[in-house]
Amino acid sequence: MSISRTYDEINEKIKSGKVVVVTAEEVVSIVKDKGIKKATQEIDVVTTGTFGPMCSSGAFLNFGHSNPRIRMSKVWLNDVPAYTGIAAVDAYIGATEPKEGDPLNTNHPGKFSYGGGHVIEDLVRRKPVLLRAYSYGTDCYPRKEIKTTITLDSINEAFLFNPRNAYQNYNCAVNLSNKTIYTYMGMLKPNLENAHYSTSGQLSPLLKDPYFMTIGIGTRIFLGGGIGYVAWHGTQHFPSMLKDNKGQELHPSGGTIAVIGDLKQMDARYIRGCSFLGYGCTMAVGIGVPIPILNEEVMEWAAKSDEELFAPVVDYSDEYPNFNSKGLGVVSYAELKKGEIEVLGKRVKTAPLSSYPMAVEIASKLKEWIKLGKFELTKPVQKLPNANDGIVVNFLDDKGKK
Amino acid sequence: MVSRKIILRFGEETSGKPIIYHLVKDFDLIVNIIKARINPAKEGTMVLEITGKNYDRGIAFLNEQNIKVQMLDEHVVHNKESCTSCGVCTTACPTGALYLKRPEMQVVFDSSKCIVCQQCVKVCPVKAMEVCFD
Ligand code: SF4
Ligand code: SF4
């Protein structure tokens, strides 16, 4: 007889303190020991975690009105431009926006020392942030200029809204060219000297529920140290089947989620501004997603190990920028974590970009919250499209291309 | 080629001498002046980065001029509080001073292996590796 449980049953167990929660790392060996069936019977929830640079992140802020009122048309926070074309004192600060006047890549590789992600981190650290704004002035909003400091507590709302986070899977980046390149995957040395990858593998949220059987709109999550929600599928949500070089199907890959959460609850341990040499600014975000073990099928995926999860190897000197497929194949997360992989017959040293210890910490923290009854699970109000839904990827048609 | 940072301390009698000129001209050294200060009593300190084959001969020359030469001990520190153990510095580090402890995947810094090349300082996304002088 197959086992099944509902969200309500799990939440009842959370309330009575009887819930059984393990992390996505712990579940791997439990299932190996006991088998899917027994493990599904015993375990109610598996917690996942990831912590790494996540572009397509940012925060909506409402500063409160000044007296006299201003309808801001240009805004800077610690000299980083924010977007205020939404309302009088509302703005969106994007993680990848560099400070105004940054030399960028004029002296390549640029340092990109401070950007939107750093502003968000400073806000979370409760540091004062300089707000500057201009306006053209209207009858109802006469003020044309303001310069003041704000803190996270002095403003009305501040919520993180990240349109694309927690990539289901990511490329393992290498460099086939003969010069060093500086990418959002870090510094890649020439002639296949290093390989960088960026998911937490067996702890990675969307790799452990690859068909979105449980993760959907409204799923309550750990976001930056506070509680957040899955708001939508992420931008560039292109779930599809990852295949190896022989065309063998491995597992779905390519899904993303848009997430939302109260910045005021967050902790700067899990929200960090980042600078990538020669590339730009971004922000590292900590996300943890609980997977309710509704049945054996959910468990089967949640129990996948680093040996069974794969990343495609992609050349960032030509293949990635110019869409020139090199067919470098796939490597397992187990190999990536051992520190060396083989690409085109060469042994290549690997390094992660996303922190495995932080992923463990987040999954463990979420597990504690659930066990202590502080965090109940939510049933998605709508499912996310999955790899069977045949999503078509659009490309930008630059008609003027020479 | 040797490249070192040094601090020079000189008194009134030596502060007028064109020592940089000699280092460059006579010893073929590349001299980068990092900091220079001379007080009203004409005593001064200067922080230089000197690169070149004749580094040792250049230092001997400075000693002959009665200039006190002190090595600047430059080292790199790993700020554990700030480090996220992302691991991206471990392939930039040429000596294995920064490495991943497995299976935890915790990044560890072994300062005895560090040659202060500062690659990690450049690539660390959260500026957890810093250069310090003693
Ligand atoms: S300074 Fe150079 S040798 Fe020392 S830890 Fe950093 S990268 Fe490694
Ligand atoms: S790059 Fe920086 S944050 Fe990442 S492991 Fe190295 S020192 Fe730590």
Coordinates of C-alpha atoms and ligand atoms in Angstrom, one line a residue:
Chain A
M1 CA 0.0 0.0 0.0
S2 CA 1.4 3.4 -0.9
I3 CA 1.9 6.0 1.8
S4 CA 0.4 9.4 1.6
R5 CA 0.0 12.4 3.9
T6 CA -1.5 15.8 3.6
Y7 CA -0.3 19.3 4.4
D8 CA -2.9 19.5 7.2
E9 CA -1.7 16.3 8.7
I10 CA 1.9 17.6 8.7
N11 CA 0.8 20.9 10.3
E12 CA -1.1 19.0 13.0
K13 CA 2.1 17.2 13.8
I14 CA 4.1 20.4 13.8
K15 CA 1.6 21.9 16.3
S16 CA 1.8 18.8 18.6
G17 CA 5.6 18.8 18.4
K18 CA 5.6 15.3 16.8
V19 CA 6.8 16.2 13.3
V20 CA 9.8 14.4 11.9
V21 CA 12.1 16.7 9.9
V22 CA 15.4 15.9 8.4
T23 CA 17.6 17.9 6.0
A24 CA 18.0 17.1 2.4
E25 CA 21.5 15.9 3.2
E26 CA 20.5 13.7 6.1
V27 CA 17.7 12.1 4.1
V28 CA 20.1 10.7 1.5
S29 CA 21.7 8.2 3.9
I30 CA 18.4 7.5 5.7
V31 CA 16.8 6.4 2.4
K32 CA 19.9 4.4 1.5
D33 CA 19.6 2.5 4.9
K34 CA 15.9 2.1 5.2
G35 CA 14.6 2.3 1.7
I36 CA 12.1 4.7 0.2
K37 CA 9.0 3.1 1.7
K38 CA 10.1 3.0 5.3
A39 CA 11.7 6.5 5.1
T40 CA 8.5 7.9 3.6
Q41 CA 6.5 6.4 6.5
E42 CA 8.8 8.0 9.1
I43 CA 9.7 11.4 7.7
D44 CA 7.2 14.2 7.3
V45 CA 9.4 17.0 6.0
V46 CA 12.8 17.4 4.2
T47 CA 14.4 20.8 4.4
T48 CA 16.7 22.2 1.7
G49 CA 19.0 25.1 1.6
T50 CA 21.1 27.2 -0.7
F51 CA 23.3 30.3 -0.3
G52 CA 25.0 31.9 -3.2
P53 CA 25.1 34.9 -5.5
M54 CA 21.6 35.4 -6.9
C55 CA 21.2 38.1 -9.6
S56 CA 17.7 39.2 -10.2
S57 CA 17.3 40.3 -6.6
G58 CA 16.2 43.6 -5.1
A59 CA 14.0 45.3 -2.6
F60 CA 10.9 47.5 -2.7
L61 CA 11.1 50.4 -0.3
N62 CA 8.7 53.0 0.8
F63 CA 10.6 55.9 2.4
G64 CA 7.6 57.8 3.9
H65 CA 6.6 61.3 2.9
S66 CA 8.6 64.4 3.6
N67 CA 7.1 67.8 4.5
P68 CA 6.6 69.4 2.1
R69 CA 6.0 66.4 -0.1
I70 CA 8.2 65.3 -2.9
R71 CA 7.4 63.1 -5.9
M72 CA 10.8 61.5 -6.4
S73 CA 11.9 61.1 -10.0
K74 CA 15.5 60.1 -9.4
V75 CA 16.8 58.4 -6.2
W76 CA 20.2 57.3 -4.9
L77 CA 20.9 55.2 -1.9
N78 CA 24.5 55.6 -0.8
D79 CA 25.0 56.9 -4.3
V80 CA 23.6 53.7 -5.9
P81 CA 20.7 54.6 -8.2
A82 CA 17.4 53.1 -7.4
Y83 CA 14.3 53.0 -9.6
T84 CA 11.5 55.3 -8.5
G85 CA 9.2 55.3 -11.5
I86 CA 6.6 53.5 -9.4
A87 CA 5.2 56.2 -7.1
A88 CA 6.2 59.3 -5.1
V89 CA 8.3 57.8 -2.4
D90 CA 8.5 54.2 -3.5
A91 CA 11.6 52.8 -5.0
Y92 CA 13.2 49.5 -6.1
I93 CA 16.8 49.0 -5.4
G94 CA 18.3 46.3 -7.6
A95 CA 21.2 44.1 -6.4
T96 CA 23.3 44.5 -9.5
E97 CA 23.2 48.3 -9.8
P98 CA 26.7 49.7 -9.2
K99 CA 27.4 52.9 -7.4
E100 CA 27.2 56.0 -9.6
G101 CA 30.6 57.0 -10.9
D102 CA 32.0 53.5 -10.5
P103 CA 34.9 53.1 -13.0
L104 CA 33.2 49.8 -14.1
N105 CA 35.4 47.9 -16.4
T106 CA 37.4 50.9 -17.7
N107 CA 40.4 49.6 -15.9
H108 CA 39.7 45.9 -16.6
P109 CA 39.0 43.9 -14.5
G110 CA 36.9 46.4 -12.5
K111 CA 36.4 45.9 -8.7
F112 CA 32.7 46.9 -8.4
S113 CA 33.2 47.5 -4.7
Y114 CA 29.7 48.8 -3.9
G115 CA 26.3 48.3 -5.4
G116 CA 22.6 47.7 -4.7
G117 CA 23.3 44.4 -2.9
H118 CA 25.6 46.2 -0.5
V119 CA 22.9 48.8 0.1
I120 CA 20.4 46.1 1.0
E121 CA 23.0 44.4 3.3
D122 CA 23.7 47.8 5.0
L123 CA 20.0 48.3 5.5
V124 CA 19.7 44.8 7.0
R125 CA 22.7 45.6 9.3
R126 CA 20.7 48.6 10.5
K127 CA 23.4 51.0 9.2
P128 CA 22.2 54.5 8.2
V129 CA 21.9 54.9 4.4
L130 CA 22.1 58.2 2.6
L131 CA 19.0 59.0 0.5
R132 CA 19.2 61.6 -2.2
A133 CA 16.3 62.4 -4.5
Y134 CA 15.3 64.9 -7.2
S135 CA 12.0 65.8 -8.6
Y136 CA 10.6 68.2 -11.1
G137 CA 8.0 69.4 -8.6
T138 CA 4.2 69.4 -9.0
D139 CA 1.4 71.4 -7.4
C140 CA 0.7 68.5 -5.0
Y141 CA 4.4 67.6 -4.5
P142 CA 6.3 70.9 -4.6
R143 CA 9.6 69.8 -3.2
K144 CA 12.4 69.3 -5.7
E145 CA 15.3 67.9 -3.7
I146 CA 15.9 66.0 -0.6
K147 CA 19.1 64.6 1.1
T148 CA 18.7 62.7 4.3
T149 CA 19.6 59.4 6.0
I150 CA 17.3 56.5 6.4
T151 CA 17.5 53.2 8.3
L152 CA 15.6 50.0 7.8
D153 CA 13.5 51.0 10.9
S154 CA 12.8 54.6 9.9
I155 CA 11.1 53.7 6.6
N156 CA 7.6 52.2 6.1
E157 CA 7.9 49.1 4.1
A158 CA 11.0 47.2 2.9
F159 CA 10.5 43.9 1.2
L160 CA 12.8 41.8 -0.8
F161 CA 11.3 40.9 -4.1
N162 CA 13.6 38.7 -6.1
P163 CA 12.3 38.0 -9.6
R164 CA 14.6 35.0 -10.2
N165 CA 16.3 33.1 -7.4
A166 CA 17.3 29.6 -6.4
Y167 CA 18.1 28.3 -9.9
Q168 CA 17.2 24.6 -10.0
N169 CA 20.6 23.7 -11.4
Y170 CA 23.5 25.7 -12.8
N171 CA 26.3 25.4 -15.3
C172 CA 29.7 24.3 -14.3
A173 CA 31.8 27.1 -15.9
V174 CA 35.1 26.6 -17.6
N175 CA 37.4 28.6 -19.9
L176 CA 38.7 27.0 -23.1
S177 CA 40.4 30.1 -24.4
N178 CA 44.0 31.1 -23.7
K179 CA 43.4 34.1 -21.6
T180 CA 41.9 34.7 -18.1
I181 CA 38.2 35.7 -18.2
Y182 CA 36.2 37.4 -15.5
T183 CA 32.6 36.3 -15.2
Y184 CA 29.7 36.1 -12.9
M185 CA 31.0 32.6 -12.3
G186 CA 34.3 34.0 -10.9
M187 CA 37.7 34.3 -12.4
L188 CA 38.2 31.5 -14.9
K189 CA 41.8 30.7 -15.8
P190 CA 42.9 29.9 -19.3
N191 CA 43.1 26.5 -20.9
L192 CA 40.7 24.7 -18.6
E193 CA 42.6 25.4 -15.4
N194 CA 39.6 25.7 -13.1
A195 CA 35.9 24.9 -13.1
H196 CA 33.3 26.8 -11.0
Y197 CA 29.9 25.5 -10.1
S198 CA 27.1 27.1 -8.2
T199 CA 24.4 25.0 -6.5
S200 CA 24.4 23.1 -3.3
G201 CA 23.7 19.9 -5.1
Q202 CA 21.8 17.5 -2.9
L203 CA 20.7 20.4 -0.6
S204 CA 19.5 22.5 -3.5
P205 CA 15.8 23.3 -3.2
L206 CA 14.5 22.9 -6.7
L207 CA 16.7 19.9 -7.5
K208 CA 15.0 18.0 -4.7
D209 CA 11.5 18.7 -6.0
P210 CA 12.3 18.8 -9.7
Y211 CA 8.8 18.4 -11.0
F212 CA 7.4 21.0 -8.6
M213 CA 5.1 18.5 -6.9
T214 CA 5.2 20.5 -3.7
I215 CA 6.8 23.9 -4.4
G216 CA 4.4 26.4 -5.9
I217 CA 2.9 29.9 -5.5
G218 CA 2.4 30.6 -1.8
T219 CA 5.0 28.1 -0.5
R220 CA 6.4 29.5 2.7
I221 CA 10.2 29.5 2.8
F222 CA 13.3 30.6 4.7
L223 CA 14.4 33.8 3.0
G224 CA 17.4 35.7 4.1
G225 CA 17.0 34.6 7.7
G226 CA 13.3 35.6 7.8
I227 CA 10.1 34.1 6.5
G228 CA 9.3 34.6 2.9
Y229 CA 7.1 33.1 0.2
V230 CA 7.3 31.8 -3.4
A231 CA 5.5 34.6 -5.3
W232 CA 5.5 33.2 -8.8
H233 CA 7.8 31.1 -11.0
G234 CA 11.0 33.0 -11.5
T235 CA 11.9 34.9 -14.7
Q236 CA 13.7 32.5 -17.2
H237 CA 11.8 29.6 -15.6
F238 CA 12.6 27.1 -18.3
P239 CA 12.3 23.7 -16.7
S240 CA 13.4 21.0 -19.1
M241 CA 15.1 17.6 -19.0
L242 CA 18.9 17.6 -18.5
K243 CA 20.5 15.0 -20.8
D244 CA 24.0 13.7 -20.9
N245 CA 26.2 13.5 -24.0
K246 CA 24.6 10.3 -25.1
G247 CA 21.1 11.8 -24.9
Q248 CA 20.3 9.9 -21.7
E249 CA 17.7 11.8 -19.6
L250 CA 19.0 12.7 -16.1
H251 CA 16.7 15.0 -14.2
P252 CA 14.8 18.2 -14.8
S253 CA 16.8 21.4 -14.7
G254 CA 16.3 25.1 -15.4
G255 CA 13.4 26.0 -13.1
T256 CA 13.5 29.2 -11.0
I257 CA 11.4 30.9 -8.4
A258 CA 10.4 34.5 -7.7
V259 CA 10.5 35.1 -3.9
I260 CA 9.2 37.8 -1.6
G261 CA 9.8 38.5 2.1
D262 CA 10.0 41.2 4.7
L263 CA 13.5 42.7 4.7
K264 CA 12.9 43.9 8.3
Q265 CA 13.0 40.3 9.5
M266 CA 16.1 39.4 7.7
D267 CA 19.6 38.8 9.0
A268 CA 22.8 40.0 7.2
R269 CA 24.3 36.6 7.7
Y270 CA 22.0 35.5 4.9
I271 CA 21.9 38.7 2.7
R272 CA 25.3 39.7 1.5
G273 CA 26.4 42.3 -1.1
C274 CA 28.9 40.8 -3.5
S275 CA 31.5 42.1 -5.9
F276 CA 32.6 40.0 -8.8
L277 CA 36.0 41.1 -10.2
G278 CA 35.6 42.3 -13.8
Y279 CA 31.9 41.4 -13.8
G280 CA 29.8 43.5 -11.4
C281 CA 27.8 43.6 -8.2
T282 CA 25.3 41.2 -7.0
M283 CA 23.9 39.8 -3.8
A284 CA 24.2 36.4 -2.1
V285 CA 20.9 35.2 -0.7
G286 CA 20.1 32.4 1.6
I287 CA 17.0 30.4 0.8
G288 CA 15.6 27.3 2.4
V289 CA 12.5 25.5 1.1
P290 CA 10.7 22.7 3.0
I291 CA 9.5 19.7 1.1
P292 CA 6.5 18.0 2.6
I293 CA 6.9 14.3 2.0
L294 CA 3.4 13.7 0.6
N295 CA 4.1 10.4 -0.9
E296 CA 6.9 8.0 -2.0
E297 CA 7.3 9.8 -5.3
V298 CA 8.1 13.1 -3.5
M299 CA 10.5 11.2 -1.3
E300 CA 12.2 9.5 -4.2
W301 CA 13.3 12.9 -5.6
A302 CA 14.0 14.5 -2.2
A303 CA 16.4 11.6 -1.4
K304 CA 18.6 12.1 -4.6
S305 CA 22.3 12.3 -3.7
D306 CA 25.2 14.3 -5.2
E307 CA 26.0 11.1 -7.2
E308 CA 22.6 11.3 -9.0
L309 CA 22.5 15.0 -9.7
F310 CA 24.4 16.6 -12.6
A311 CA 25.6 20.0 -13.9
P312 CA 26.3 20.7 -17.5
V313 CA 29.9 21.9 -18.2
V314 CA 29.8 25.1 -20.2
D315 CA 32.7 27.1 -21.7
Y316 CA 32.4 30.8 -20.7
S317 CA 34.9 32.1 -23.3
D318 CA 32.7 31.3 -26.3
E319 CA 30.0 28.8 -25.7
Y320 CA 28.1 30.9 -23.2
P321 CA 28.5 34.4 -24.7
N322 CA 28.0 33.3 -28.3
F323 CA 25.7 30.3 -28.0
N324 CA 28.3 28.1 -29.6
S325 CA 27.7 24.7 -28.2
K326 CA 30.8 22.7 -27.3
G327 CA 29.1 19.6 -26.0
L328 CA 31.3 19.4 -22.9
G329 CA 28.9 17.0 -21.2
V330 CA 27.8 16.8 -17.7
V331 CA 29.4 16.1 -14.3
S332 CA 27.9 14.9 -11.1
Y333 CA 27.9 17.1 -8.0
A334 CA 29.7 14.3 -6.2
E335 CA 32.6 14.7 -8.7
L336 CA 32.4 18.5 -8.4
K337 CA 32.6 18.4 -4.7
K338 CA 35.6 16.0 -4.7
G339 CA 37.6 18.9 -6.2
E340 CA 38.5 17.6 -9.7
I341 CA 36.6 16.8 -12.8
E342 CA 37.6 15.6 -16.3
V343 CA 36.9 17.9 -19.3
L344 CA 38.2 17.1 -22.8
G345 CA 40.6 14.6 -21.2
K346 CA 42.1 17.1 -18.8
R347 CA 41.9 17.0 -15.0
V348 CA 40.4 20.3 -13.9
K349 CA 40.3 21.7 -10.4
T350 CA 36.8 22.7 -9.2
A351 CA 35.5 25.3 -6.8
P352 CA 32.0 26.2 -5.8
L353 CA 30.5 29.7 -5.8
S354 CA 27.6 28.8 -3.5
S355 CA 28.5 27.9 0.0
Y356 CA 27.8 24.4 1.1
P357 CA 28.3 25.0 4.8
M358 CA 25.8 27.9 4.6
A359 CA 23.3 25.7 2.8
V360 CA 23.6 23.1 5.6
E361 CA 23.2 25.8 8.1
I362 CA 20.0 27.1 6.4
A363 CA 18.5 23.7 6.0
S364 CA 19.2 22.9 9.7
K365 CA 17.8 26.2 10.8
L366 CA 14.6 25.6 8.9
K367 CA 14.4 22.1 10.4
E368 CA 14.7 23.7 13.9
W369 CA 12.0 26.2 13.1
I370 CA 9.6 23.5 12.0
K371 CA 10.4 21.2 14.9
L372 CA 9.8 24.1 17.4
G373 CA 6.5 24.8 15.8
K374 CA 7.6 28.3 14.5
F375 CA 7.1 27.4 10.9
E376 CA 4.1 25.6 9.4
L377 CA 3.9 24.4 5.8
T378 CA 1.7 26.0 3.2
K379 CA -0.1 24.2 0.3
P380 CA 0.7 26.1 -2.9
V381 CA -2.3 28.0 -4.2
Q382 CA -1.1 27.3 -7.7
K383 CA 1.5 24.9 -9.2
L384 CA 4.5 26.1 -11.2
P385 CA 4.9 25.0 -14.7
N386 CA 7.2 21.9 -14.9
A387 CA 9.4 20.2 -17.4
N388 CA 6.4 18.5 -19.0
D389 CA 4.7 21.8 -19.8
G390 CA 6.8 22.5 -22.9
I391 CA 7.8 26.1 -22.1
V392 CA 9.4 27.7 -25.1
V393 CA 12.4 30.0 -24.6
N394 CA 12.3 33.3 -26.5
F395 CA 15.4 35.0 -27.7
L396 CA 15.9 38.7 -28.3
D397 CA 15.7 39.4 -32.0
D398 CA 18.2 42.2 -32.6
K399 CA 17.1 43.1 -36.1
G400 CA 19.9 45.7 -36.5
K401 CA 22.6 43.1 -36.0
K402 CA 25.5 43.5 -38.5
Chain B
M1 CA 62.2 38.8 -9.6
V2 CA 62.2 40.0 -6.0
S3 CA 59.5 42.5 -5.1
R4 CA 59.3 43.8 -1.5
K5 CA 57.8 46.5 0.4
I6 CA 60.2 48.4 2.7
I7 CA 60.1 51.3 5.1
L8 CA 63.0 53.8 5.0
R9 CA 63.8 56.0 7.9
F10 CA 66.3 58.8 7.4
G11 CA 67.6 61.8 9.4
E12 CA 68.3 65.4 8.3
E13 CA 71.7 64.5 6.8
T14 CA 70.3 62.0 4.4
S15 CA 66.9 63.4 3.5
G16 CA 68.4 65.7 0.9
K17 CA 70.1 62.9 -1.1
P18 CA 68.6 61.6 -4.4
I19 CA 68.4 58.0 -3.2
I20 CA 65.5 57.0 -5.5
Y21 CA 67.5 58.2 -8.4
H22 CA 70.4 56.0 -7.4
L23 CA 68.2 53.0 -6.8
V24 CA 66.7 53.4 -10.3
K25 CA 69.8 54.5 -12.2
D26 CA 72.6 52.5 -10.5
F27 CA 70.7 49.3 -9.6
D28 CA 68.1 49.1 -12.3
L29 CA 65.3 48.8 -9.7
I30 CA 61.6 49.5 -10.2
V31 CA 60.6 51.8 -7.4
N32 CA 57.1 52.5 -6.5
I33 CA 56.6 55.1 -3.7
I34 CA 53.7 54.1 -1.6
K35 CA 54.0 56.8 1.0
A36 CA 56.5 59.5 1.9
R37 CA 56.6 61.9 4.7
I38 CA 59.2 64.4 5.8
N39 CA 58.7 66.4 9.0
P40 CA 59.8 70.0 9.6
A41 CA 63.0 68.7 11.3
K42 CA 63.8 67.2 7.9
E43 CA 63.5 63.6 9.2
G44 CA 61.4 61.3 7.1
T45 CA 59.9 58.0 6.5
M46 CA 59.1 56.5 3.1
V47 CA 57.3 53.3 2.1
L48 CA 58.6 51.8 -1.1
E49 CA 57.9 48.8 -3.2
I50 CA 61.1 47.7 -4.9
T51 CA 61.3 45.2 -7.7
G52 CA 64.4 44.0 -9.5
K53 CA 67.3 41.6 -9.8
N54 CA 69.6 43.9 -7.8
Y55 CA 67.3 44.2 -4.8
D56 CA 69.9 43.0 -2.3
R57 CA 72.6 45.4 -3.7
G58 CA 70.1 48.3 -3.5
I59 CA 69.4 47.5 0.1
A60 CA 73.1 47.4 0.9
F61 CA 73.5 50.8 -0.8
L62 CA 70.7 52.2 1.4
N63 CA 72.4 50.9 4.5
E64 CA 75.7 52.5 3.5
Q65 CA 73.9 55.8 3.3
N66 CA 72.9 55.5 6.9
I67 CA 69.3 55.0 6.1
K68 CA 67.4 52.6 8.3
V69 CA 65.7 49.9 6.2
Q70 CA 62.9 47.9 7.7
M71 CA 61.0 45.2 5.9
L72 CA 57.3 45.7 5.8
D73 CA 55.7 42.6 6.9
E74 CA 52.8 42.4 4.6
H75 CA 50.4 39.5 5.1
V76 CA 46.9 38.4 4.2
V77 CA 44.3 37.8 6.9
H78 CA 41.2 35.7 6.6
N79 CA 38.2 37.3 8.2
K80 CA 36.3 34.2 9.4
E81 CA 33.3 36.2 10.5
S82 CA 32.8 37.6 7.0
C83 CA 33.8 34.6 5.0
T84 CA 30.8 32.6 3.7
S85 CA 32.9 29.6 2.7
C86 CA 31.8 30.0 -0.9
G87 CA 35.1 28.5 -2.0
V88 CA 35.7 30.6 -5.1
C89 CA 39.1 31.8 -3.8
T90 CA 40.4 28.2 -3.7
T91 CA 41.1 27.9 -7.4
A92 CA 42.6 31.4 -7.5
C93 CA 45.1 30.6 -4.7
P94 CA 48.3 29.3 -6.3
T95 CA 49.8 27.6 -3.2
G96 CA 46.9 25.8 -1.6
A97 CA 46.9 28.2 1.3
L98 CA 43.2 28.5 0.9
Y99 CA 41.6 25.2 0.5
L100 CA 38.3 23.4 1.0
K101 CA 38.1 21.0 4.0
R102 CA 36.1 18.0 2.8
P103 CA 33.5 16.7 3.2
E104 CA 32.2 19.8 5.1
M105 CA 33.3 22.0 2.2
Q106 CA 34.5 24.6 4.8
V107 CA 37.2 27.0 3.5
V108 CA 40.3 27.0 5.6
F109 CA 43.3 29.4 5.4
D110 CA 46.8 28.1 6.1
S111 CA 48.8 31.2 6.5
S112 CA 52.1 29.3 6.5
K113 CA 51.6 28.5 2.8
C114 CA 50.6 32.0 1.8
I115 CA 52.9 33.9 -0.5
V116 CA 50.8 37.2 -0.3
C117 CA 50.1 37.2 -4.0
Q118 CA 46.7 38.8 -3.1
Q119 CA 44.8 36.9 -5.8
C120 CA 42.2 36.0 -3.1
V121 CA 41.9 39.6 -2.1
K122 CA 40.9 40.4 -5.6
V123 CA 38.4 37.6 -6.2
C124 CA 36.7 37.3 -2.8
P125 CA 33.2 38.6 -3.5
V126 CA 32.6 39.7 0.1
K127 CA 36.1 41.1 0.9
A128 CA 36.8 38.6 3.5
M129 CA 40.5 38.4 2.6
E130 CA 42.5 41.5 3.6
V131 CA 46.0 42.7 3.3
C132 CA 47.6 43.9 6.6
F133 CA 51.0 45.4 7.4
D134 CA 53.0 45.1 10.6
Ligands
SF4_1 S1 47.6 35.8 -0.9 FE1 47.9 34.4 -2.6 S2 48.9 32.6 -1.6 FE2 48.0 33.9 0.0 S3 46.0 32.9 0.4 FE3 45.7 34.6 -1.0 S4 45.8 33.7 -3.0 FE4 46.7 32.2 -1.6
SF4_2 S1 36.2 33.9 -1.6 FE1 36.0 35.0 0.3 S2 34.0 34.4 1.1 FE2 34.6 32.9 -0.4 S3 35.6 31.3 0.7 FE3 37.2 32.6 0.0 S4 37.5 34.1 1.6 FE4 35.6 33.0 2.1

